[in-house]
Amino acid sequence: MGKLPTIAVSHLGCEKNRIDTEHMLGLLVQAGYEVDANEELADYVIVNTCSFIQAAREESVRTLVELAEADKKIVITGCMAQHFREQLLEELPEAVALVGTGDYYKIVDVIARTQQGERVTEVTEKPTYIADEHVPRYRTTSSGIAYVRVAEGCDYKCAFCIIPTLRGKQRSRSIESIVSEVERLASEGVQEVILISQITTNYGLDLYGEPRLAELIEALGGVDIPWVRMHYAYPTGLTPKVIAAMRNAPNVLPYLDLPLQHSHPDVLKSMNRPWQGQVNDDIINRLKQELPNAVLRTTFIVGFPGETEEQFQDLLAFVKRHEFDHVGVFTYSAEEGTSAYSLPNPVPETVMEARRDALMQAQQPISLKRNQTQMGRVVDVLIEQENPETGELIGRSARFAPEVDGLVYVSGEASLGSLVPVYIDDADVYDLYGHVATAADLLVHQPF
């Protein structure tokens, strides 16, 4: 057999997709392939696509077309491959293979088959695969952090969401498998692991017959890693047992990412989330009481079909009332294949955008106030980048998750991938500014 082709991977989409990318890279490297970050030099480019909303699909298509024009052999993987397989093969003759969300572990075999001249389609209609700690992985994040998938897929049927169709039903990994992976990451110097799945509070339901998030948190509390962060916690799943486990685990951050989507019961009912409508205020007040240090992030959708001005005002008041630390706002995107696609009374684009802007504007002074509480404190910061021109360090405190929240800009010296105490001098709406703490500063050290 001749020299193996070089392969580049273009990653698009969410951190769940990123883990798939990292496993593909790990498998290819293990099989002896040369993996190059430079798409221009590579023979093959694997494009791990996103298909969550219209904007993500457009980015995926742009990337595919550019590579096709550059005369690359393209392997299309990920959510768009799962979603639009026939159209993609038809419209992109340059695509030598199509690999679904539950089939990425076959990547080495797929590449080998395309080299024999086959045009390969590997798309399992209802994905059931989930990688465990034994599947090779080549991390693409900064050295200090790693995402760990605790479950894949989703059993809910939210009206706006295509994910269950693209990723299949929920399937959880065992607690032992997750702990084993986190222990290995800790031994590689990782300072922060971020637990992800579609609904982390439902972790273990399929495997154990009941959610086992509290037990997982307890087990991870015994691993020697400084920060464990959890994403996508449905408020109803934050039971007293889970809260107690979070309080008792020394390394589990009291950071809660609550994908609330809306506050008005009628909108939540239309979204097929009626179970959530009655619990928002009570649950958020309870969380603040039981986890007084908690940092709360949430996301909302404005412009869902039929959303009235009155319902939007309810959401606006809700945001002002609860003073979340971080808020993301999305305008509704109609997705074919979801039940909301055919709903009447669409909200005009201009109204959606005005509502998004109004909500973000209402949140800005709140975010500023929440950030300003950090001034004059010493907090631990994970250093992730260095500005080569100024020498300024950039990192995150425990209050900020990667990609979605703010940054901490730090003067002083520290090595990349390390956790250092930083005195916070200043704050704006999104970011914090400080210096590596001196001995005198450390007298006020508060790790969170």
Short mmCIF file of C-alpha atoms in Angstrom, two decimals:
data_model
loop_
_atom_site.label_atom_id
_atom_site.label_comp_id
_atom_site.label_asym_id
_atom_site.label_seq_id
_atom_site.Cartn_x
_atom_site.Cartn_y
_atom_site.Cartn_z
CA MET A 1 0.00 0.00 0.00
CA GLY A 2 1.28 3.48 -0.88
CA LYS A 3 1.69 6.48 1.37
CA LEU A 4 -1.42 7.28 3.40
CA PRO A 5 -3.15 10.52 2.42
CA THR A 6 -2.96 13.53 4.77
CA ILE A 7 -6.23 14.55 6.37
CA ALA A 8 -7.49 17.85 7.77
CA VAL A 9 -10.63 18.23 9.85
CA SER A 10 -12.87 21.29 9.70
CA HIS A 11 -14.98 21.42 12.85
CA LEU A 12 -18.30 23.28 12.94
CA GLY A 13 -21.01 23.36 15.57
CA CYS A 14 -21.31 22.58 19.24
CA GLU A 15 -19.08 20.93 21.80
CA LYS A 16 -20.91 17.61 21.33
CA ASN A 17 -19.80 17.75 17.71
CA ARG A 18 -16.31 18.69 18.89
CA ILE A 19 -16.03 15.43 20.84
CA ASP A 20 -16.97 13.48 17.68
CA THR A 21 -14.26 15.42 15.82
CA GLU A 22 -11.71 14.59 18.53
CA HIS A 23 -12.55 10.88 18.37
CA MET A 24 -12.21 10.86 14.57
CA LEU A 25 -8.81 12.56 14.86
CA GLY A 26 -7.73 10.06 17.53
CA LEU A 27 -8.78 7.07 15.41
CA LEU A 28 -7.04 8.43 12.30
CA VAL A 29 -3.79 9.17 14.16
CA GLN A 30 -3.89 5.70 15.73
CA ALA A 31 -4.28 4.21 12.22
CA GLY A 32 -1.14 6.04 11.04
CA TYR A 33 -2.73 8.89 9.10
CA GLU A 34 -1.03 12.27 9.08
CA VAL A 35 -3.51 14.81 10.37
CA ASP A 36 -2.80 18.39 9.35
CA ALA A 37 -4.56 21.51 10.56
CA ASN A 38 -3.86 23.15 7.21
CA GLU A 39 -6.67 22.31 4.81
CA GLU A 40 -4.64 23.56 1.85
CA LEU A 41 -1.95 20.90 2.34
CA ALA A 42 -4.32 18.01 3.02
CA ASP A 43 -5.54 15.45 0.48
CA TYR A 44 -8.80 14.88 2.33
CA VAL A 45 -10.84 17.30 4.41
CA ILE A 46 -13.40 15.94 6.86
CA VAL A 47 -16.08 18.57 7.51
CA ASN A 48 -17.96 17.87 10.73
CA THR A 49 -21.13 19.83 10.06
CA CYS A 50 -23.85 21.43 12.17
CA SER A 51 -27.53 21.43 11.26
CA PHE A 52 -29.16 22.89 14.35
CA ILE A 53 -30.50 26.11 12.85
CA GLN A 54 -30.50 27.85 9.48
CA ALA A 55 -27.40 29.99 10.20
CA ALA A 56 -25.38 26.90 11.18
CA ARG A 57 -26.40 25.09 7.99
CA GLU A 58 -25.40 28.09 5.89
CA GLU A 59 -21.95 28.11 7.50
CA SER A 60 -21.59 24.37 6.86
CA VAL A 61 -22.60 24.77 3.20
CA ARG A 62 -20.19 27.71 2.70
CA THR A 63 -17.33 25.64 4.07
CA LEU A 64 -18.22 22.66 1.84
CA VAL A 65 -18.47 24.81 -1.30
CA GLU A 66 -15.12 26.54 -0.62
CA LEU A 67 -13.39 23.18 -0.20
CA ALA A 68 -15.05 21.78 -3.31
CA GLU A 69 -13.74 24.76 -5.28
CA ALA A 70 -10.26 24.09 -3.87
CA ASP A 71 -10.50 20.58 -5.37
CA LYS A 72 -10.39 18.65 -2.10
CA LYS A 73 -11.73 15.19 -1.41
CA ILE A 74 -14.49 15.97 1.06
CA VAL A 75 -15.87 13.67 3.74
CA ILE A 76 -19.08 15.12 5.19
CA THR A 77 -19.81 14.05 8.77
CA GLY A 78 -22.05 15.24 11.60
CA CYS A 79 -25.58 16.56 11.87
CA MET A 80 -25.98 17.83 8.33
CA ALA A 81 -24.88 14.47 6.91
CA GLN A 82 -27.54 12.84 9.10
CA HIS A 83 -30.14 15.42 8.08
CA PHE A 84 -29.70 15.90 4.31
CA ARG A 85 -27.82 12.88 3.02
CA GLU A 86 -29.42 12.54 -0.45
CA GLN A 87 -29.27 16.27 -1.22
CA LEU A 88 -25.64 16.56 -0.16
CA LEU A 89 -24.44 13.66 -2.29
CA GLU A 90 -26.38 15.01 -5.25
CA GLU A 91 -25.28 18.63 -4.94
CA LEU A 92 -21.64 18.04 -3.98
CA PRO A 93 -20.04 15.60 -6.41
CA GLU A 94 -16.72 16.37 -4.66
CA ALA A 95 -17.99 14.59 -1.52
CA VAL A 96 -16.39 11.13 -1.45
CA ALA A 97 -18.20 10.05 1.72
CA LEU A 98 -21.08 10.86 4.02
CA VAL A 99 -20.93 9.77 7.68
CA GLY A 100 -23.83 10.13 10.16
CA THR A 101 -23.77 11.25 13.80
CA GLY A 102 -23.76 7.66 15.06
CA ASP A 103 -21.15 6.40 12.59
CA TYR A 104 -18.06 8.59 13.09
CA TYR A 105 -16.22 5.67 14.75
CA LYS A 106 -16.04 4.02 11.27
CA ILE A 107 -13.95 6.88 9.87
CA VAL A 108 -10.73 4.87 9.25
CA ASP A 109 -12.65 2.23 7.28
CA VAL A 110 -14.55 4.94 5.38
CA ILE A 111 -11.32 6.65 4.23
CA ALA A 112 -9.82 3.30 3.18
CA ARG A 113 -12.91 2.47 1.12
CA THR A 114 -12.89 5.83 -0.66
CA GLN A 115 -9.27 5.19 -1.63
CA GLN A 116 -10.47 2.08 -3.45
CA GLY A 117 -12.76 4.37 -5.47
CA GLU A 118 -15.98 3.75 -3.54
CA ARG A 119 -18.34 6.63 -2.74
CA VAL A 120 -19.30 5.73 0.83
CA THR A 121 -22.50 6.45 2.75
CA GLU A 122 -22.50 5.37 6.39
CA VAL A 123 -25.58 6.86 8.02
CA THR A 124 -27.46 4.83 10.65
CA GLU A 125 -31.11 5.94 10.50
CA LYS A 126 -31.52 5.99 14.31
CA PRO A 127 -28.10 6.47 15.89
CA THR A 128 -27.33 4.28 18.93
CA TYR A 129 -23.53 4.63 19.28
CA ILE A 130 -21.74 6.43 22.11
CA ALA A 131 -17.96 6.41 22.53
CA ASP A 132 -16.46 5.30 25.84
CA GLU A 133 -13.10 6.00 27.51
CA HIS A 134 -11.35 3.39 25.32
CA VAL A 135 -11.98 5.18 22.00
CA PRO A 136 -8.87 7.20 21.05
CA ARG A 137 -9.25 10.95 21.28
CA TYR A 138 -7.08 13.83 20.10
CA ARG A 139 -8.11 16.93 22.03
CA THR A 140 -8.56 20.20 20.11
CA THR A 141 -9.33 22.53 23.05
CA SER A 142 -6.75 24.53 25.01
CA SER A 143 -4.62 22.27 27.22
CA GLY A 144 -6.39 23.14 30.47
CA ILE A 145 -9.92 22.02 29.54
CA ALA A 146 -11.72 19.00 28.13
CA TYR A 147 -15.34 18.22 27.37
CA VAL A 148 -16.64 14.88 28.64
CA ARG A 149 -19.84 13.50 27.17
CA VAL A 150 -21.92 11.73 29.81
CA ALA A 151 -24.80 10.86 27.47
CA GLU A 152 -25.80 11.26 23.83
CA GLY A 153 -29.21 11.87 22.26
CA CYS A 154 -32.48 13.07 23.79
CA ASP A 155 -35.90 11.61 24.60
CA TYR A 156 -37.74 14.95 24.79
CA LYS A 157 -39.76 16.28 21.89
CA CYS A 158 -39.44 20.06 22.19
CA ALA A 159 -41.33 21.60 19.28
CA PHE A 160 -38.42 23.75 18.04
CA CYS A 161 -35.64 21.16 18.23
CA ILE A 162 -34.32 18.76 15.59
CA ILE A 163 -31.67 17.17 17.84
CA PRO A 164 -33.55 13.94 18.79
CA THR A 165 -34.03 13.28 15.06
CA LEU A 166 -30.34 13.86 14.33
CA ARG A 167 -28.76 12.25 17.41
CA GLY A 168 -31.22 9.54 18.45
CA LYS A 169 -32.60 8.60 21.84
CA GLN A 170 -30.73 9.25 25.10
CA ARG A 171 -27.99 6.77 25.90
CA SER A 172 -25.80 7.27 28.95
CA ARG A 173 -22.31 6.05 29.72
CA SER A 174 -21.71 4.27 33.01
CA ILE A 175 -20.42 6.22 36.01
CA GLU A 176 -17.28 4.03 35.97
CA SER A 177 -16.57 4.85 32.32
CA ILE A 178 -16.92 8.61 32.91
CA VAL A 179 -14.80 8.59 36.09
CA SER A 180 -12.11 6.59 34.30
CA GLU A 181 -11.95 9.16 31.48
CA VAL A 182 -11.86 12.11 33.89
CA GLU A 183 -9.04 10.46 35.87
CA ARG A 184 -7.04 10.07 32.68
CA LEU A 185 -7.65 13.69 31.68
CA ALA A 186 -6.55 14.82 35.16
CA SER A 187 -3.33 12.82 34.78
CA GLU A 188 -2.72 14.67 31.47
CA GLY A 189 -2.85 18.01 33.29
CA VAL A 190 -6.43 19.02 32.50
CA GLN A 191 -7.71 21.51 35.10
CA GLU A 192 -11.36 21.65 34.09
CA VAL A 193 -13.74 19.07 32.68
CA ILE A 194 -17.11 20.13 31.33
CA LEU A 195 -19.82 17.48 31.47
CA ILE A 196 -22.13 17.63 28.49
CA SER A 197 -25.16 15.86 27.06
CA GLN A 198 -28.48 17.12 25.75
CA ILE A 199 -30.06 17.04 29.22
CA THR A 200 -27.44 16.37 31.86
CA THR A 201 -30.02 16.23 34.66
CA ASN A 202 -31.52 13.14 32.94
CA TYR A 203 -28.14 11.39 32.97
CA GLY A 204 -28.43 7.65 33.66
CA LEU A 205 -32.21 7.37 33.26
CA ASP A 206 -31.90 4.98 30.29
CA LEU A 207 -29.07 2.95 31.86
CA TYR A 208 -30.09 2.72 35.50
CA GLY A 209 -33.87 3.24 35.30
CA GLU A 210 -33.56 6.54 37.19
CA PRO A 211 -31.44 9.69 36.86
CA ARG A 212 -28.04 9.19 38.53
CA LEU A 213 -26.55 12.66 38.25
CA ALA A 214 -26.16 12.97 42.04
CA GLU A 215 -24.17 9.71 42.14
CA LEU A 216 -22.02 10.82 39.19
CA ILE A 217 -21.24 14.15 40.88
CA GLU A 218 -20.37 12.30 44.08
CA ALA A 219 -17.99 9.98 42.20
CA LEU A 220 -16.32 12.89 40.36
CA GLY A 221 -15.89 14.69 43.69
CA GLY A 222 -13.27 12.05 44.48
CA VAL A 223 -11.20 12.72 41.35
CA ASP A 224 -8.16 14.97 41.75
CA ILE A 225 -9.18 17.65 39.23
CA PRO A 226 -9.80 21.27 40.29
CA TRP A 227 -12.97 22.14 38.33
CA VAL A 228 -15.91 20.05 37.15
CA ARG A 229 -18.52 22.12 35.33
CA MET A 230 -21.92 20.88 34.23
CA HIS A 231 -23.79 22.09 31.17
CA TYR A 232 -27.51 21.92 30.33
CA ALA A 233 -29.18 21.30 33.67
CA TYR A 234 -32.96 21.22 33.33
CA PRO A 235 -34.31 22.99 36.42
CA THR A 236 -36.79 20.20 37.22
CA GLY A 237 -33.89 17.73 37.44
CA LEU A 238 -32.01 19.80 40.02
CA THR A 239 -33.47 17.81 42.90
CA PRO A 240 -32.45 18.32 46.55
CA LYS A 241 -30.26 15.21 46.12
CA VAL A 242 -28.39 16.73 43.13
CA ILE A 243 -27.99 20.09 44.91
CA ALA A 244 -26.62 18.33 48.01
CA ALA A 245 -24.14 16.38 45.85
CA MET A 246 -22.98 19.64 44.21
CA ARG A 247 -22.51 21.27 47.60
CA ASN A 248 -20.52 18.30 48.95
CA ALA A 249 -18.24 17.72 45.94
CA PRO A 250 -15.27 20.06 46.48
CA ASN A 251 -14.47 20.39 42.76
CA VAL A 252 -17.97 20.67 41.25
CA LEU A 253 -18.58 24.32 40.41
CA PRO A 254 -21.89 25.87 41.48
CA TYR A 255 -22.39 26.96 37.86
CA LEU A 256 -25.79 26.12 36.42
CA ASP A 257 -26.61 26.37 32.73
CA LEU A 258 -30.42 26.25 32.66
CA PRO A 259 -31.87 26.10 29.12
CA LEU A 260 -35.19 27.74 30.10
CA GLN A 261 -36.19 28.97 26.57
CA HIS A 262 -39.10 31.11 27.88
CA SER A 263 -41.02 32.14 31.00
CA HIS A 264 -44.63 32.29 29.82
CA PRO A 265 -46.62 29.05 30.44
CA ASP A 266 -48.54 29.35 27.13
CA VAL A 267 -45.36 29.74 25.07
CA LEU A 268 -43.76 26.85 26.96
CA LYS A 269 -46.85 24.76 26.20
CA SER A 270 -46.54 25.57 22.48
CA MET A 271 -42.86 24.64 22.72
CA ASN A 272 -43.97 21.28 24.13
CA ARG A 273 -42.32 22.09 27.46
CA PRO A 274 -45.48 22.48 29.62
CA TRP A 275 -43.85 20.66 32.54
CA GLN A 276 -41.54 23.65 32.89
CA GLY A 277 -44.17 26.39 32.96
CA GLN A 278 -45.17 26.15 36.60
CA VAL A 279 -41.74 25.80 38.13
CA ASN A 280 -39.51 28.61 36.91
CA ASP A 281 -39.86 31.19 39.70
CA ASP A 282 -39.97 28.68 42.55
CA ILE A 283 -37.08 26.63 41.31
CA ILE A 284 -34.82 29.60 40.62
CA ASN A 285 -35.53 31.05 44.05
CA ARG A 286 -34.83 27.65 45.61
CA LEU A 287 -31.55 27.27 43.70
CA LYS A 288 -30.40 30.71 44.86
CA GLN A 289 -31.27 29.80 48.43
CA GLU A 290 -29.59 26.39 48.40
CA LEU A 291 -26.56 27.41 46.33
CA PRO A 292 -25.97 31.03 47.36
CA ASN A 293 -22.72 31.13 45.33
CA ALA A 294 -24.41 29.78 42.21
CA VAL A 295 -23.67 31.38 38.87
CA LEU A 296 -26.78 31.08 36.71
CA ARG A 297 -26.67 31.11 32.91
CA THR A 298 -29.70 30.61 30.72
CA THR A 299 -30.85 30.85 27.11
CA PHE A 300 -34.15 32.09 25.69
CA ILE A 301 -35.89 31.93 22.32
CA VAL A 302 -37.81 35.02 21.23
CA GLY A 303 -40.26 35.07 18.33
CA PHE A 304 -41.60 31.53 18.73
CA PRO A 305 -44.74 31.27 16.51
CA GLY A 306 -47.66 32.98 18.22
CA GLU A 307 -45.54 34.80 20.84
CA THR A 308 -47.52 37.94 21.71
CA GLU A 309 -46.16 41.26 22.91
CA GLU A 310 -47.67 40.52 26.33
CA GLN A 311 -45.88 37.15 26.49
CA PHE A 312 -42.62 38.80 25.50
CA GLN A 313 -43.11 41.41 28.26
CA ASP A 314 -43.56 38.52 30.71
CA LEU A 315 -40.14 37.20 29.62
CA LEU A 316 -38.58 40.65 29.93
CA ALA A 317 -39.93 41.04 33.48
CA PHE A 318 -38.70 37.51 34.31
CA VAL A 319 -35.15 38.37 33.22
CA LYS A 320 -35.16 41.59 35.24
CA ARG A 321 -36.60 39.81 38.28
CA HIS A 322 -34.14 36.94 38.49
CA GLU A 323 -30.92 38.74 37.54
CA PHE A 324 -29.13 35.84 35.82
CA ASP A 325 -25.36 36.14 35.55
CA HIS A 326 -25.31 35.27 31.84
CA VAL A 327 -28.13 35.23 29.28
CA GLY A 328 -28.07 34.06 25.65
CA VAL A 329 -30.95 35.07 23.37
CA PHE A 330 -31.83 33.42 20.05
CA THR A 331 -34.44 34.39 17.52
CA TYR A 332 -36.66 31.45 16.57
CA SER A 333 -35.51 29.45 13.54
CA ALA A 334 -38.16 27.34 11.78
CA GLU A 335 -36.72 23.86 11.25
CA GLU A 336 -38.25 21.41 8.83
CA GLY A 337 -38.83 18.11 10.63
CA THR A 338 -39.86 19.77 13.92
CA SER A 339 -43.48 20.10 15.09
CA ALA A 340 -43.18 23.91 15.39
CA TYR A 341 -42.40 24.18 11.66
CA SER A 342 -46.08 24.16 10.71
CA LEU A 343 -47.35 26.38 13.56
CA PRO A 344 -49.46 29.41 12.55
CA ASN A 345 -48.83 33.08 13.45
CA PRO A 346 -45.13 33.42 12.67
CA VAL A 347 -43.50 36.46 14.28
CA PRO A 348 -41.96 38.82 11.67
CA GLU A 349 -38.15 38.83 11.52
CA THR A 350 -37.95 42.54 12.44
CA VAL A 351 -40.09 41.99 15.56
CA MET A 352 -37.98 38.97 16.58
CA GLU A 353 -34.79 40.97 16.26
CA ALA A 354 -36.23 43.93 18.17
CA ARG A 355 -37.27 41.57 20.98
CA ARG A 356 -33.84 39.94 21.08
CA ASP A 357 -32.17 43.37 21.28
CA ALA A 358 -34.55 44.53 24.03
CA LEU A 359 -33.88 41.42 26.10
CA MET A 360 -30.10 41.70 25.68
CA GLN A 361 -30.27 45.38 26.59
CA ALA A 362 -32.25 44.61 29.74
CA GLN A 363 -29.64 42.00 30.68
CA GLN A 364 -26.55 44.19 30.18
CA PRO A 365 -26.77 46.26 33.38
CA ILE A 366 -27.52 43.05 35.30
CA SER A 367 -24.44 41.30 33.86
CA LEU A 368 -22.37 44.38 34.67
CA LYS A 369 -23.61 44.43 38.25
CA ARG A 370 -22.94 40.69 38.65
CA ASN A 371 -19.41 41.08 37.24
CA GLN A 372 -18.72 44.09 39.47
CA THR A 373 -19.27 41.91 42.56
CA GLN A 374 -15.90 40.33 41.70
CA MET A 375 -13.93 43.57 41.95
CA GLY A 376 -11.55 43.66 44.90
CA ARG A 377 -11.61 39.87 45.20
CA VAL A 378 -8.93 37.31 44.48
CA VAL A 379 -10.32 34.48 42.33
CA ASP A 380 -8.75 31.47 40.66
CA VAL A 381 -8.32 31.91 36.91
CA LEU A 382 -7.50 29.21 34.37
CA ILE A 383 -4.95 30.79 31.99
CA GLU A 384 -5.68 29.76 28.38
CA GLN A 385 -4.04 32.28 26.03
CA GLU A 386 -1.31 34.86 25.88
CA ASN A 387 -1.39 37.92 23.67
CA PRO A 388 2.01 37.59 21.91
CA GLU A 389 2.28 41.35 21.34
CA THR A 390 1.42 42.66 24.80
CA GLY A 391 2.18 39.62 26.96
CA GLU A 392 -1.29 40.00 28.51
CA LEU A 393 -2.75 36.70 29.70
CA ILE A 394 -6.33 35.67 28.99
CA GLY A 395 -8.30 33.12 30.97
CA ARG A 396 -11.55 32.39 32.76
CA SER A 397 -12.69 32.35 36.36
CA ALA A 398 -15.09 29.65 37.54
CA ARG A 399 -17.94 32.09 36.76
CA PHE A 400 -17.28 31.81 33.01
CA ALA A 401 -17.73 28.74 30.81
CA PRO A 402 -15.61 28.54 27.62
CA GLU A 403 -16.96 30.04 24.36
CA VAL A 404 -20.28 31.30 25.78
CA ASP A 405 -19.33 33.58 28.69
CA GLY A 406 -16.76 36.30 29.32
CA LEU A 407 -12.98 36.28 29.80
CA VAL A 408 -10.55 37.48 32.43
CA TYR A 409 -7.68 39.65 31.13
CA VAL A 410 -4.68 39.31 33.42
CA SER A 411 -1.40 41.22 33.73
CA GLY A 412 1.56 39.39 35.26
CA GLU A 413 3.20 36.05 34.59
CA ALA A 414 1.70 32.56 34.63
CA SER A 415 2.01 29.46 32.50
CA LEU A 416 -0.69 28.44 30.02
CA GLY A 417 -3.02 25.73 31.32
CA SER A 418 -2.44 26.67 34.97
CA LEU A 419 -4.87 27.88 37.62
CA VAL A 420 -3.61 31.07 39.28
CA PRO A 421 -5.05 33.43 41.89
CA VAL A 422 -5.90 36.76 40.27
CA TYR A 423 -6.90 40.03 41.96
CA ILE A 424 -9.84 41.54 40.04
CA ASP A 425 -9.31 45.27 39.44
CA ASP A 426 -12.14 46.06 37.04
CA ALA A 427 -15.21 44.67 35.27
CA ASP A 428 -17.39 45.49 32.29
CA VAL A 429 -20.60 43.93 30.95
CA TYR A 430 -18.88 40.79 29.69
CA ASP A 431 -15.30 40.56 31.03
CA LEU A 432 -13.11 40.97 34.10
CA TYR A 433 -9.65 42.59 34.35
CA GLY A 434 -7.01 41.85 36.97
CA HIS A 435 -3.42 41.02 37.90
CA VAL A 436 -1.71 37.90 39.20
CA ALA A 437 -2.24 38.17 42.95
CA THR A 438 0.56 39.33 45.25
CA ALA A 439 1.14 37.97 48.76
CA ALA A 440 -0.85 40.93 50.16
CA ASP A 441 -3.73 40.30 47.74
CA LEU A 442 -3.95 36.68 48.86
CA LEU A 443 -5.25 37.73 52.24
CA VAL A 444 -8.64 38.18 50.51
CA HIS A 445 -8.47 35.00 48.40
CA GLN A 446 -11.88 33.62 47.46
CA PRO A 447 -11.58 30.74 44.98
CA PHE A 448 -15.08 31.27 43.60
#
